[in-house]
CSV table of C-alpha atoms in Angstrom, one decimal:
chain,number,residue,atom,x,y,z
A,1,MET,CA,149.5,109.0,166.1
A,2,ASP,CA,150.8,112.2,164.4
A,3,SER,CA,152.3,115.6,166.5
A,4,LEU,CA,149.3,116.9,166.5
A,5,ASP,CA,147.5,114.4,168.4
A,6,PHE,CA,150.6,113.5,171.1
A,7,ARG,CA,150.7,117.8,171.3
A,8,ASN,CA,146.8,117.1,172.7
A,9,VAL,CA,147.8,115.2,175.5
A,10,PHE,CA,150.3,117.2,176.4
A,11,GLY,CA,148.2,119.5,176.5
A,12,LYS,CA,150.5,122.0,174.3
A,13,PRO,CA,149.0,124.4,172.7
A,14,VAL,CA,148.9,124.6,168.2
A,15,GLN,CA,151.1,126.7,166.7
A,16,TYR,CA,148.6,128.2,163.5
A,17,LYS,CA,150.6,131.1,162.1
A,18,GLU,CA,152.4,132.6,164.9
A,19,LEU,CA,149.7,132.4,166.6
A,20,ASP,CA,149.3,129.9,169.8
A,21,ILE,CA,146.0,127.9,169.5
A,22,HIS,CA,145.6,126.7,173.3
A,23,PRO,CA,143.9,124.0,174.5
A,24,VAL,CA,140.8,124.2,177.2
A,25,LYS,CA,141.6,123.4,180.5
A,26,LEU,CA,138.9,121.9,182.6
A,27,ILE,CA,138.5,124.9,185.5
A,28,GLU,CA,137.1,126.6,181.8
A,29,ALA,CA,134.9,123.7,180.4
A,30,ASN,CA,131.7,125.6,181.3
A,31,GLU,CA,132.4,129.0,180.2
A,32,PHE,CA,133.8,127.2,176.6
A,33,TYR,CA,130.7,125.0,176.2
A,34,ASP,CA,128.1,127.8,176.3
A,35,TYR,CA,130.5,129.4,173.6
A,36,VAL,CA,131.6,127.5,171.5
A,37,ARG,CA,128.4,126.5,170.2
A,38,CYS,CA,128.8,129.4,167.8
A,39,LEU,CA,130.8,126.3,165.8
A,40,LEU,CA,128.7,124.2,165.4
A,41,ILE,CA,125.4,125.9,164.3
A,42,PRO,CA,124.7,123.5,161.1
A,43,LYS,CA,125.3,126.5,158.4
A,44,ASN,CA,124.6,123.8,155.5
A,45,THR,CA,120.9,122.6,156.8
A,46,PHE,CA,120.0,126.2,155.7
A,47,LYS,CA,118.1,126.8,152.3
A,48,GLU,CA,119.4,129.8,151.2
A,49,ILE,CA,121.7,128.6,148.5
A,50,GLU,CA,124.5,132.0,149.4
A,51,ILE,CA,124.3,130.7,153.2
A,52,ILE,CA,125.5,127.8,152.3
A,53,LYS,CA,128.3,129.2,150.0
A,54,MET,CA,129.5,131.2,152.8
A,55,SER,CA,132.9,130.7,154.7
A,56,TYR,CA,131.8,129.8,158.5
A,57,LEU,CA,132.8,133.2,160.0
A,58,LYS,CA,131.0,135.0,157.4
A,59,PHE,CA,128.1,133.0,158.3
A,60,LEU,CA,128.4,133.7,161.8
A,61,PHE,CA,128.8,137.1,161.1
A,62,TYR,CA,125.7,137.1,159.3
A,63,LEU,CA,123.7,135.6,161.5
A,64,GLY,CA,125.1,138.0,163.9
A,65,LEU,CA,124.9,141.9,162.1
A,66,LYS,CA,122.3,141.1,159.6
A,67,ASP,CA,119.8,138.4,161.4
A,68,GLY,CA,119.0,139.6,164.8
A,69,HIS,CA,121.3,136.9,166.9
A,70,PRO,CA,124.3,139.4,168.2
A,71,TYR,CA,125.6,137.2,170.6
A,72,LEU,CA,126.7,134.8,168.5
A,73,LEU,CA,129.1,137.0,167.7
A,74,GLU,CA,130.1,138.0,171.8
A,75,SER,CA,130.5,134.0,172.3
A,76,LEU,CA,132.7,133.6,169.6
A,77,LEU,CA,135.2,136.3,170.6
A,78,LYS,CA,134.6,134.7,174.3
A,79,LEU,CA,136.0,131.9,173.2
A,80,LEU,CA,138.8,133.0,170.9
A,81,THR,CA,140.2,134.7,174.1
A,82,ILE,CA,140.3,131.8,175.5
A,83,VAL,CA,142.2,130.2,172.9
A,84,PHE,CA,144.2,132.2,172.3
A,85,LYS,CA,144.9,133.6,175.5
A,86,THR,CA,144.4,137.4,174.4
A,87,GLU,CA,141.4,140.1,174.5
A,88,ASN,CA,142.7,142.3,172.3
A,89,ILE,CA,141.0,140.9,168.8
A,90,SER,CA,139.2,142.9,166.3
A,91,PHE,CA,138.0,142.3,163.1
A,92,LYS,CA,137.5,144.3,159.6
A,93,THR,CA,136.2,144.2,156.4
A,94,ASP,CA,137.4,144.7,153.4
A,95,GLU,CA,134.8,146.3,150.0
A,96,ARG,CA,134.4,142.7,149.0
A,97,GLU,CA,133.1,142.0,152.6
A,98,LYS,CA,135.7,139.6,153.2
A,99,ILE,CA,135.9,139.5,156.9
A,100,THR,CA,139.1,139.5,158.9
A,101,LEU,CA,140.0,138.5,162.4
A,102,ILE,CA,142.9,140.7,164.4
A,103,ILE,CA,144.7,139.1,167.2
A,104,ASP,CA,146.6,141.5,169.0
A,105,GLU,CA,146.7,143.9,166.4
A,106,LYS,CA,149.2,142.4,164.0
A,107,ASN,CA,148.1,138.7,163.1
A,108,GLU,CA,145.5,138.4,161.1
A,109,ILE,CA,142.9,135.5,160.6
A,110,ASN,CA,141.0,134.9,157.4
A,111,GLU,CA,137.8,133.1,156.0
A,112,ASN,CA,139.8,130.4,155.2
A,113,ASP,CA,142.1,130.3,157.8
A,114,PHE,CA,139.3,130.6,160.4
A,115,ASP,CA,137.6,127.4,159.0
A,116,LYS,CA,141.1,125.5,159.6
A,117,ILE,CA,141.1,127.2,163.5
A,118,LYS,CA,138.0,126.2,164.0
A,119,LYS,CA,138.8,122.4,163.0
A,120,ILE,CA,141.4,122.8,165.6
A,121,ILE,CA,140.1,124.5,168.4
A,122,CYS,CA,137.6,121.0,167.9
A,123,ASN,CA,139.8,118.6,167.6
A,124,GLN,CA,141.6,120.3,170.5
A,125,ASN,CA,138.6,119.4,173.1
A,126,LEU,CA,136.8,116.9,171.5
A,127,ILE,CA,134.3,118.6,170.4
A,128,THR,CA,132.1,116.9,167.0
A,129,ILE,CA,131.2,119.3,164.0
A,130,ASP,CA,128.3,117.7,161.8
A,131,ASP,CA,128.7,119.3,158.6
A,132,GLN,CA,126.6,116.7,157.1
A,133,ILE,CA,123.1,118.0,155.1
A,134,LEU,CA,120.8,115.8,156.2
A,135,ASP,CA,116.9,115.1,155.4
A,136,PRO,CA,114.6,116.7,157.5
A,137,GLU,CA,112.8,113.3,158.3
A,138,LEU,CA,116.0,111.4,158.6
A,139,GLU,CA,117.6,113.8,161.8
A,140,GLN,CA,114.5,113.8,164.1
A,141,LYS,CA,114.9,109.5,163.0
A,142,ILE,CA,118.5,110.0,164.5
A,143,LYS,CA,117.5,112.1,166.9
A,144,GLU,CA,114.6,109.6,168.1
A,145,ALA,CA,117.0,107.1,167.8
A,146,ARG,CA,119.8,108.6,170.2
A,147,GLU,CA,117.4,109.5,172.7
A,148,PHE,CA,116.1,105.8,172.9
A,149,LEU,CA,119.5,104.6,173.0
A,150,GLN,CA,119.9,106.8,176.2
A,151,ARG,CA,117.1,106.1,178.5
A,152,LYS,CA,118.3,102.3,177.6
A,153,SER,CA,121.9,102.8,178.2
A,154,GLY,CA,121.3,105.1,181.2
A,155,LYS,CA,121.8,108.4,181.5
A,156,MET,CA,125.3,109.8,181.8
A,157,ALA,CA,127.1,111.5,184.3
A,158,ASP,CA,127.4,115.4,184.1
A,159,LEU,CA,130.8,117.1,184.4
A,160,GLU,CA,130.3,117.5,188.0
A,161,GLN,CA,130.1,114.0,188.8
A,162,GLN,CA,132.0,113.1,186.3
A,163,ILE,CA,135.0,115.6,188.2
A,164,VAL,CA,133.9,113.7,191.0
A,165,ALA,CA,134.3,110.5,189.7
A,166,TYR,CA,138.3,111.0,188.1
A,167,HIS,CA,139.3,112.5,191.8
A,168,CYS,CA,138.2,109.2,193.1
A,169,ALA,CA,139.8,107.3,190.7
A,170,PHE,CA,142.8,108.3,189.8
A,171,LYS,CA,143.1,109.4,193.3
A,172,MET,CA,144.2,113.2,192.4
A,173,LYS,CA,143.7,116.9,193.9
A,174,TYR,CA,140.8,118.6,192.8
A,175,ASP,CA,143.0,121.5,191.8
A,176,ASP,CA,145.7,119.2,189.9
A,177,ILE,CA,142.2,117.7,188.0
A,178,ALA,CA,141.2,121.5,187.2
A,179,GLU,CA,144.5,122.2,185.3
A,180,LEU,CA,143.6,118.9,183.1
A,181,THR,CA,142.9,120.4,179.8
A,182,ILE,CA,139.6,118.8,178.5
A,183,TYR,CA,141.0,116.7,175.9
A,184,GLN,CA,143.0,114.8,178.4
A,185,PHE,CA,140.3,114.5,181.2
A,186,GLN,CA,137.6,113.3,178.7
A,187,LYS,CA,140.7,110.8,177.5
A,188,GLY,CA,142.0,109.7,181.3
A,189,LEU,CA,137.6,109.2,181.2
A,190,SER,CA,138.0,106.8,178.7
A,191,ARG,CA,140.4,104.8,179.7
A,192,MET,CA,140.2,103.6,183.0
A,193,ASP,CA,136.4,103.0,182.0
A,194,LEU,CA,138.3,100.6,179.7
A,195,ILE,CA,140.7,99.6,182.2
A,196,LYS,CA,137.8,98.9,184.7
A,197,SER,CA,135.9,97.3,182.4
A,198,ALA,CA,138.5,94.9,181.1
A,199,ASP,CA,139.0,94.2,185.2
A,200,ALA,CA,135.6,93.0,185.3
A,201,LEU,CA,135.7,90.7,182.6
A,202,GLN,CA,138.9,89.5,183.0
A,203,ASN,CA,138.2,88.9,186.9
A,204,ALA,CA,134.4,87.0,185.7
A,205,LYS,CA,135.8,84.7,183.2
A,206,TYR,CA,138.6,83.0,185.6
A,207,SER,CA,135.6,82.8,188.2
A,208,GLY,CA,134.0,80.8,186.0
A,209,PHE,CA,131.0,83.4,185.8
A,210,VAL,CA,131.7,84.6,182.3
A,211,SER,CA,132.3,81.5,179.2
A,212,VAL,CA,135.2,82.8,177.0
A,213,GLY,CA,135.7,81.3,173.6
A,214,GLU,CA,139.1,80.1,172.2
A,215,ASN,CA,138.9,82.7,169.8
A,216,ASP,CA,137.0,85.7,171.7
A,217,LYS,CA,139.2,88.1,173.1
A,218,LEU,CA,138.8,90.1,176.0
A,219,PRO,CA,139.8,93.8,176.6
A,220,THR,CA,143.0,95.3,178.0
A,221,TRP,CA,143.7,98.2,179.8
A,222,LEU,CA,146.0,98.5,176.7
A,223,THR,CA,143.5,97.9,174.3
A,224,HIS,CA,142.9,100.3,171.7
A,225,ILE,CA,139.7,102.7,172.1
A,226,GLU,CA,138.0,103.0,168.9
A,227,GLU,CA,136.9,106.3,167.9
A,228,SER,CA,134.1,107.0,165.3
A,229,LYS,CA,134.7,110.2,162.9
A,230,ASP,CA,130.6,109.6,161.8
A,231,PRO,CA,128.9,111.9,164.5
A,232,ASN,CA,125.8,109.8,163.8
A,233,SER,CA,127.4,105.8,164.3
A,234,ASP,CA,126.1,105.4,166.9
A,235,VAL,CA,122.7,105.2,166.0
A,236,LEU,CA,122.7,104.1,162.3
A,237,MET,CA,123.6,100.5,161.0
A,238,SER,CA,124.9,100.0,157.5
A,239,LYS,CA,123.0,97.8,155.1
A,240,GLY,CA,125.0,94.7,155.5
A,241,GLU,CA,124.4,95.1,159.6
A,242,PHE,CA,120.7,95.4,158.8
A,243,ASP,CA,121.0,92.5,156.9
A,244,ALA,CA,123.4,90.1,159.7
A,245,MET,CA,120.7,91.7,161.9
A,246,ALA,CA,117.7,90.5,160.7
A,247,SER,CA,118.9,87.3,159.7
A,248,LYS,CA,120.1,86.9,163.4
A,249,ASN,CA,116.6,87.3,164.7
A,250,GLY,CA,114.6,85.5,161.7
A,251,LEU,CA,113.4,88.0,160.3
A,252,VAL,CA,114.5,87.0,156.6
A,253,GLY,CA,114.6,83.9,154.8
């Protein structure tokens, strides 16, 4: 685990070129989730080659100033106000139409800087960015598969219900939960979910309700939680996985 991960766990800001980028606390989560949508627009799915070539910052300004979506720039400024802890944010353009953000009248963020800051913000707050260029038909199939899996597994508790569950599971005061970062909160939920599942399986094993082979390992409270790097990994399978599934179910000779 690197220092960036440790800072996320401890809720510390990440410094980039003398700027502190602060993780978002749970008390600000609703506003953050609303504003962060401006970072999640799939730029590479646009058909115009000049748009695909743009930096993400220029892309947002293009949509906001030239394409009739000024709310995107409003969301961007409000998002940056949260993560930089300042309302003193402006921008300038040069003769080549290069865009620079100015924080507190002294710190400048160019278009390349912004791409890196965007990744830091998303990593700090467990936001998945999908920059893949997918065929529209495949995207629709992925959407349908995800909706099917959600119906099959049951609807996930919303943020308010997750906060209540956290309070019940950890016996934490709501005021203390509000001061957790989104990262700390979500990681805590994942770990507690694993702990409760592991306890249930271990109890079922020793009570004889579950048969476990000699080589089968049940999860423990410290089992590593795999984190997917592919935003579509929950609905896609490799050809090898498909062939194995087909063979298991007698679909191939």
